[in-house]
Amino acid sequence: MYSAFGSLDDAHQVFDEIPSKNVVCWTSLISAYVDNGKPSKALKLFRQMQIESVDPDQITITVALSACADLGALEMGGWIYAYARRKQGFEVDLCLNNALINMYAKCGDVRTARRIFDRVKVKDVTTWTSMIVGHAIHGQAEEALELFREMRTDDNSSTGSKLIHPNEITFIGVLIACSHGGLVEEGFHHLESMTKRYTLKPRISHYGCMVDLLCRAGLLKEAYDFIMEMPISPNAVIWRTLLGACSLQSNIELGENVRHQLLELEPAYVGDDVTMSNTYAAAGMWDEKVVVRNRVKQRRAPGCSSIEVESEVHEFVAADKKHPQCRVIYEVLGGMAMNMKTYGNGTMYAR
C-alpha cells in the first residue's frame, strides 16, 4: 500500500518492524523500490536478503531481473540467471523467461535474449513484445518488424495457443523500429492500425516515436506540423526530440521556436540551453552562443553518471566527494592525468 503511494520510507519502516521476515516480505520491499524507480536500492536489498539466508523464489528473481534491466546491470542479471538455473527444484516459468528476455535485451545482449525467446515454446504478448522492443531499441529494425509480422500471422496451432494480439507497448517497439529503419509511411500505417484494427488508443509515447521517426528522416517541418496537430498536448520530451534534430540540421529558426515552447513547459531545464548553444556554434553565431552559455553556467545542476563494477552500480556527479572510495579514485585519476601530460608531448604511440 505504501509503495503504491510512493511512500518508500514508510514501506521500509513497516518492513523493519517485522520480527521474522520471509521471502514475501523481502520481495514486497524489493518490488516497491523497483516500481518507484530505485532499482539500485532494490538490488542491494536482493543481496542483503541472500546474506540473511532467505532464498528468493520465482517472483523475487523476476523482480530483481527487472531492476537489472532498468540499470543496465548485465553482469548482475547474468548472475541471477545462473542462480535460477542451478537452484534445485527452481522452475523457470513464462514470467521469468519474459523477465530474462527483457533484461538481456535492455542490457544490450540481444543475441542471448533472442536465444531465450526462440527456446520458449508457448509465448504470450509480453514475450513477443520484449523481443520486438529489444531488437528495435538496438537498431535492428528488420528483425523487429519481422517478429511483429510473425506475431500477427502465427496462430500457434502446434501448441494450441490462441492468436496473440499486440498491445500498446508492442506498437512502441514497432514504431521505434520504423524510426531506426527510416520507414515513414510504414510508421504512419502502424499508428493508424492501432485504432482501426486493434482498437488501441495511441498514447503520448506513440506520438513521440512518430516525431522521432520524422526527425530522423530529416522531415523537421512535417514533425512540427505533426506535433501541432496531435490530439493530445505534446510534452517536453517530444519538443526536445525536435530541438535535437534542429541542432543536428542547423535549423536555427525552427530551433528557436521549439525552445520557446520548451521554456513554457520546463523553464528550468538546462539541457535545452546547451542544445541551443551548440546549434548557434555550428552556425557560427558566436554572440548568441555566449549569451546562452552564460545562462547555463548560472543555473546548471551536475549530471550523473553510473558504472557497474563487480555486480554493483556506482553513481557519480562531477567533482563528487561522497563515494566511500573517493580518495583512491582521485589518486588513480591523478596518476592518469600525469601520464597523459607526460605522453602528451608527441611521444605517445598506440600499443
Coordinates of C-alpha atoms in Angstrom, one line a residue:
M1 CA 0.0 0.0 0.0
Y2 CA 2.8 2.5 0.9
S3 CA 4.6 1.5 -2.3
A4 CA 1.6 2.3 -4.4
F5 CA 1.5 5.8 -3.0
G6 CA 5.3 6.2 -3.4
S7 CA 5.9 6.3 0.4
L8 CA 9.1 4.2 0.4
D9 CA 10.3 5.4 3.8
D10 CA 7.0 4.2 5.4
A11 CA 7.1 0.9 3.4
H12 CA 10.7 0.3 4.6
Q13 CA 9.8 1.2 8.2
V14 CA 7.0 -1.4 8.2
F15 CA 9.4 -4.0 6.7
D16 CA 12.0 -3.2 9.5
E17 CA 9.3 -3.7 12.2
I18 CA 8.5 -7.3 11.0
P19 CA 10.2 -9.5 13.5
S20 CA 10.5 -12.6 11.3
K21 CA 10.8 -11.8 7.6
N22 CA 10.0 -14.4 4.9
V23 CA 10.5 -14.3 1.2
V24 CA 7.2 -12.5 0.7
C25 CA 8.3 -9.6 2.9
W26 CA 11.6 -9.2 1.1
T27 CA 10.0 -9.5 -2.3
S28 CA 7.4 -6.9 -1.5
L29 CA 10.1 -4.3 -0.4
I30 CA 12.3 -5.1 -3.4
S31 CA 9.4 -4.7 -5.7
A32 CA 8.5 -1.4 -4.0
Y33 CA 11.9 0.1 -4.9
V34 CA 11.7 -1.2 -8.5
D35 CA 8.2 0.2 -9.0
N36 CA 9.3 3.6 -7.7
G37 CA 12.3 4.0 -9.9
K38 CA 15.0 3.0 -7.4
P39 CA 16.5 -0.2 -9.0
S40 CA 19.9 0.2 -7.4
K41 CA 18.4 0.1 -3.9
A42 CA 16.3 -2.9 -4.9
L43 CA 19.4 -4.9 -5.9
K44 CA 21.1 -4.0 -2.7
L45 CA 18.1 -5.4 -0.8
F46 CA 18.2 -8.5 -3.0
R47 CA 21.8 -9.1 -2.0
Q48 CA 21.1 -8.4 1.7
M49 CA 18.2 -10.9 1.5
Q50 CA 20.6 -13.7 0.5
I51 CA 23.2 -12.6 3.1
E52 CA 20.4 -13.2 5.7
S53 CA 19.8 -16.7 4.2
V54 CA 16.4 -16.1 2.8
D55 CA 16.1 -17.9 -0.5
P56 CA 14.4 -15.9 -3.3
D57 CA 11.5 -17.5 -5.2
Q58 CA 10.5 -17.1 -8.9
I59 CA 8.7 -13.8 -8.2
T60 CA 11.8 -12.3 -6.4
I61 CA 14.1 -13.4 -9.2
T62 CA 11.7 -11.8 -11.8
V63 CA 11.6 -8.5 -9.8
A64 CA 15.4 -8.5 -9.4
L65 CA 15.8 -9.0 -13.2
S66 CA 13.6 -6.0 -13.8
A67 CA 15.9 -3.9 -11.6
C68 CA 18.9 -5.2 -13.6
A69 CA 17.1 -4.2 -16.8
D70 CA 16.4 -0.7 -15.6
L71 CA 20.0 -0.2 -14.5
G72 CA 21.6 -2.0 -17.5
A73 CA 23.4 -4.2 -15.0
L74 CA 24.1 -7.1 -17.3
E75 CA 26.7 -8.8 -15.1
M76 CA 24.3 -8.9 -12.1
G77 CA 21.5 -10.1 -14.3
G78 CA 23.6 -12.9 -15.7
W79 CA 24.5 -14.0 -12.2
I80 CA 20.8 -14.1 -11.2
Y81 CA 20.0 -16.2 -14.3
A82 CA 22.8 -18.6 -13.4
Y83 CA 21.4 -18.8 -9.9
A84 CA 18.0 -19.7 -11.2
R85 CA 19.3 -22.4 -13.5
R86 CA 21.4 -24.1 -10.9
K87 CA 19.0 -24.0 -8.0
Q88 CA 17.4 -27.4 -7.5
G89 CA 13.7 -27.5 -7.9
F90 CA 13.5 -24.0 -9.3
E91 CA 11.1 -23.9 -12.2
V92 CA 11.7 -21.2 -14.9
D93 CA 8.2 -20.3 -15.9
L94 CA 7.0 -17.9 -18.6
C95 CA 7.1 -14.8 -16.4
L96 CA 10.7 -15.5 -15.5
N97 CA 11.6 -16.1 -19.2
N98 CA 9.9 -12.8 -20.1
A99 CA 12.0 -11.0 -17.5
L100 CA 15.2 -12.6 -18.8
I101 CA 14.4 -11.6 -22.4
N102 CA 13.7 -8.1 -21.2
M103 CA 16.8 -7.9 -19.1
Y104 CA 19.2 -9.2 -21.7
A105 CA 17.6 -7.0 -24.4
K106 CA 17.7 -3.8 -22.5
C107 CA 21.3 -4.5 -21.3
G108 CA 22.5 -4.9 -24.9
D109 CA 22.9 -8.7 -25.1
V110 CA 20.3 -9.1 -27.8
R111 CA 21.7 -12.4 -29.0
T112 CA 21.1 -14.1 -25.6
A113 CA 17.7 -12.5 -25.4
R114 CA 16.8 -13.9 -28.8
R115 CA 18.2 -17.4 -27.9
I116 CA 15.9 -17.5 -24.8
F117 CA 13.0 -16.2 -26.9
D118 CA 13.4 -18.9 -29.5
R119 CA 13.5 -21.5 -26.8
V120 CA 10.2 -20.5 -25.3
K121 CA 7.5 -22.7 -26.8
V122 CA 4.4 -21.0 -25.6
K123 CA 4.7 -17.3 -25.9
D124 CA 2.4 -14.5 -24.6
V125 CA 2.2 -10.9 -25.7
T126 CA 4.9 -9.9 -23.2
T127 CA 7.3 -12.5 -24.7
W128 CA 6.8 -11.1 -28.2
T129 CA 6.8 -7.5 -27.1
S130 CA 10.0 -7.8 -25.1
M131 CA 11.9 -9.2 -28.0
I132 CA 10.4 -6.8 -30.6
V133 CA 11.4 -3.8 -28.4
G134 CA 14.8 -5.4 -27.8
H135 CA 15.6 -5.6 -31.5
A136 CA 14.1 -2.1 -32.1
I137 CA 16.0 -0.1 -29.4
H138 CA 19.3 -1.6 -30.7
G139 CA 18.6 -0.5 -34.3
Q140 CA 17.7 -4.0 -35.6
A141 CA 14.6 -2.7 -37.4
E142 CA 14.3 -5.5 -39.9
E143 CA 14.4 -8.2 -37.2
A144 CA 11.8 -6.3 -35.0
L145 CA 9.3 -5.8 -37.8
E146 CA 9.7 -9.4 -39.0
L147 CA 8.9 -10.6 -35.5
F148 CA 5.9 -8.4 -35.4
R149 CA 4.7 -10.0 -38.7
E150 CA 5.2 -13.4 -37.2
M151 CA 3.3 -12.5 -34.1
R152 CA 0.3 -11.5 -36.1
T153 CA 0.3 -14.4 -38.5
D154 CA 1.3 -17.3 -36.2
D155 CA -1.9 -18.9 -34.9
N156 CA 0.2 -21.1 -32.6
S157 CA -1.7 -24.1 -33.8
S158 CA 1.1 -26.5 -32.8
T159 CA 0.7 -25.5 -29.1
G160 CA -3.0 -24.9 -29.1
S161 CA -2.5 -21.3 -28.0
K162 CA -4.8 -18.5 -29.1
L163 CA -3.9 -15.9 -31.6
I164 CA -1.9 -13.1 -29.8
H165 CA -2.8 -9.5 -30.4
P166 CA -0.3 -6.7 -29.9
N167 CA -0.7 -4.2 -27.1
E168 CA 0.3 -0.6 -26.7
I169 CA 3.9 -1.4 -25.8
T170 CA 4.2 -3.7 -28.8
F171 CA 3.5 -0.8 -31.0
I172 CA 6.1 1.4 -29.3
G173 CA 8.7 -1.3 -30.3
V174 CA 7.2 -1.3 -33.9
L175 CA 7.4 2.5 -34.2
I176 CA 10.9 2.6 -32.8
A177 CA 11.9 0.0 -35.4
C178 CA 10.3 2.1 -38.2
S179 CA 12.2 5.1 -36.9
H180 CA 15.6 3.4 -37.0
G181 CA 14.7 2.0 -40.4
G182 CA 13.6 5.3 -41.8
L183 CA 10.2 3.8 -42.7
V184 CA 8.0 6.9 -42.6
E185 CA 5.0 5.5 -44.5
E186 CA 5.1 2.2 -42.6
G187 CA 5.2 4.0 -39.3
F188 CA 2.1 6.0 -40.1
H189 CA 0.4 2.8 -41.3
H190 CA 1.1 1.1 -37.9
L191 CA -0.1 4.2 -36.0
E192 CA -3.3 4.1 -37.9
S193 CA -3.8 0.4 -37.4
M194 CA -3.6 0.8 -33.7
T195 CA -7.1 2.4 -33.6
K196 CA -8.6 0.9 -36.8
R197 CA -7.5 -2.7 -36.4
Y198 CA -6.8 -3.3 -32.7
T199 CA -8.9 -0.5 -31.1
L200 CA -5.9 0.7 -29.2
K201 CA -5.7 4.4 -28.3
P202 CA -2.3 5.9 -29.1
R203 CA -0.5 7.5 -26.1
I204 CA 2.0 10.3 -25.8
S205 CA 4.8 7.8 -26.2
H206 CA 3.5 6.6 -29.6
Y207 CA 3.3 10.2 -30.9
G208 CA 6.8 10.7 -29.6
C209 CA 8.0 7.8 -31.7
M210 CA 6.4 9.3 -34.7
V211 CA 8.1 12.7 -34.1
D212 CA 11.4 10.8 -33.7
L213 CA 10.7 9.0 -37.0
L214 CA 10.1 12.2 -38.9
C215 CA 13.1 13.9 -37.3
R216 CA 15.4 11.0 -38.2
A217 CA 14.1 11.2 -41.8
G218 CA 15.0 14.9 -41.9
L219 CA 11.4 16.0 -42.1
L220 CA 11.5 18.7 -39.5
K221 CA 8.7 20.8 -40.8
E222 CA 6.5 17.8 -41.1
A223 CA 7.5 16.8 -37.5
Y224 CA 6.5 20.3 -36.3
D225 CA 3.1 20.2 -38.1
F226 CA 2.5 16.7 -36.7
I227 CA 3.1 18.0 -33.1
M228 CA 0.8 20.9 -33.6
E229 CA -2.0 18.6 -34.9
M230 CA -1.7 15.9 -32.2
P231 CA -4.9 15.1 -30.4
I232 CA -3.2 15.4 -27.1
S233 CA -0.9 18.1 -25.8
P234 CA 2.8 17.4 -26.5
N235 CA 5.2 17.1 -23.6
A236 CA 8.7 18.4 -23.2
V237 CA 10.2 15.1 -24.4
I238 CA 8.5 15.5 -27.8
W239 CA 9.6 19.1 -28.2
R240 CA 13.1 18.2 -27.1
T241 CA 13.3 15.5 -29.8
L242 CA 12.6 18.1 -32.4
L243 CA 15.0 20.5 -30.8
G244 CA 17.8 18.0 -31.1
A245 CA 17.0 17.4 -34.7
C246 CA 17.0 21.2 -35.4
S247 CA 20.5 21.3 -33.8
L248 CA 21.8 18.5 -36.0
Q249 CA 20.5 20.1 -39.1
S250 CA 21.3 23.7 -38.1
N251 CA 17.7 24.8 -38.4
I252 CA 18.1 28.0 -36.3
E253 CA 14.6 29.4 -36.9
L254 CA 12.7 26.3 -36.1
G255 CA 15.0 25.5 -33.2
E256 CA 14.3 28.9 -31.5
N257 CA 10.6 28.3 -32.0
V258 CA 10.8 24.9 -30.3
R259 CA 13.0 26.4 -27.5
H260 CA 10.2 28.9 -26.8
Q261 CA 7.7 26.0 -26.4
L262 CA 10.1 24.3 -24.0
L263 CA 10.5 27.4 -21.9
E264 CA 6.8 27.3 -21.2
L265 CA 6.9 23.6 -20.2
E266 CA 10.2 23.2 -18.4
P267 CA 11.9 26.6 -18.0
A268 CA 14.5 25.3 -15.5
Y269 CA 15.8 22.5 -17.7
V270 CA 19.4 23.5 -18.6
G271 CA 19.9 20.8 -21.3
D272 CA 17.8 22.8 -23.8
D273 CA 20.1 25.8 -23.5
V274 CA 23.1 23.5 -24.1
T275 CA 21.5 22.3 -27.3
M276 CA 20.8 25.8 -28.5
S277 CA 24.3 26.8 -27.6
N278 CA 25.7 24.0 -29.8
T279 CA 23.3 25.0 -32.6
Y280 CA 24.5 28.6 -32.5
A281 CA 28.1 27.4 -32.5
A282 CA 27.6 25.1 -35.5
A283 CA 26.1 28.1 -37.4
G284 CA 28.9 30.4 -36.4
M285 CA 26.6 32.6 -34.3
W286 CA 29.1 33.2 -31.5
D287 CA 27.5 36.1 -29.8
E288 CA 24.3 34.1 -29.4
K289 CA 26.3 31.1 -28.1
V290 CA 28.0 33.2 -25.4
V291 CA 24.7 34.6 -24.2
V292 CA 23.2 31.1 -23.8
R293 CA 26.4 29.6 -22.3
N294 CA 26.4 32.3 -19.6
R295 CA 22.9 31.5 -18.8
V296 CA 23.8 27.8 -18.5
K297 CA 26.7 28.5 -16.1
Q298 CA 24.4 30.4 -13.7
R299 CA 22.0 27.6 -13.1
R300 CA 23.3 24.3 -14.3
A301 CA 22.9 21.2 -12.0
P302 CA 25.6 18.5 -12.2
G303 CA 24.9 15.5 -14.4
C304 CA 25.1 12.0 -13.0
S305 CA 27.0 9.0 -14.4
S306 CA 26.9 5.4 -13.4
I307 CA 29.1 2.3 -13.8
E308 CA 28.7 -1.4 -12.9
V309 CA 31.7 -2.8 -11.1
E310 CA 31.5 -6.4 -9.7
S311 CA 27.7 -6.5 -9.9
E312 CA 27.3 -3.2 -8.1
V313 CA 26.2 0.0 -9.7
H314 CA 28.1 3.2 -8.6
E315 CA 26.8 6.7 -9.3
F316 CA 28.9 9.8 -9.6
V317 CA 28.5 13.5 -10.3
A318 CA 31.2 16.0 -11.3
A319 CA 33.7 16.6 -8.5
D320 CA 32.0 14.0 -6.4
K321 CA 33.4 13.6 -2.9
K322 CA 30.7 11.3 -1.4
H323 CA 31.8 7.9 -2.7
P324 CA 33.4 5.9 0.1
Q325 CA 36.5 5.2 -2.1
C326 CA 36.8 8.7 -3.5
R327 CA 40.3 9.2 -2.1
V328 CA 41.6 6.1 -4.0
I329 CA 39.6 7.1 -7.1
Y330 CA 41.1 10.6 -7.2
E331 CA 44.6 9.1 -6.7
V332 CA 44.1 6.9 -9.8
L333 CA 42.7 9.8 -11.8
G334 CA 45.7 12.0 -10.7
G335 CA 48.1 9.3 -11.9
M336 CA 46.2 9.0 -15.2
A337 CA 46.3 12.8 -15.7
M338 CA 50.1 12.8 -15.1
N339 CA 50.6 10.0 -17.6
M340 CA 48.6 11.8 -20.2
K341 CA 50.6 15.0 -19.7
T342 CA 53.9 13.0 -19.9
Y343 CA 52.9 11.4 -23.1
G344 CA 51.2 14.4 -24.5
N345 CA 54.4 16.0 -25.9
G346 CA 54.4 13.9 -29.0
T347 CA 55.8 10.7 -27.6
M348 CA 52.5 8.8 -27.3
Y349 CA 52.2 5.8 -29.5
A350 CA 49.5 3.3 -30.0
R351 CA 50.3 -0.1 -28.3

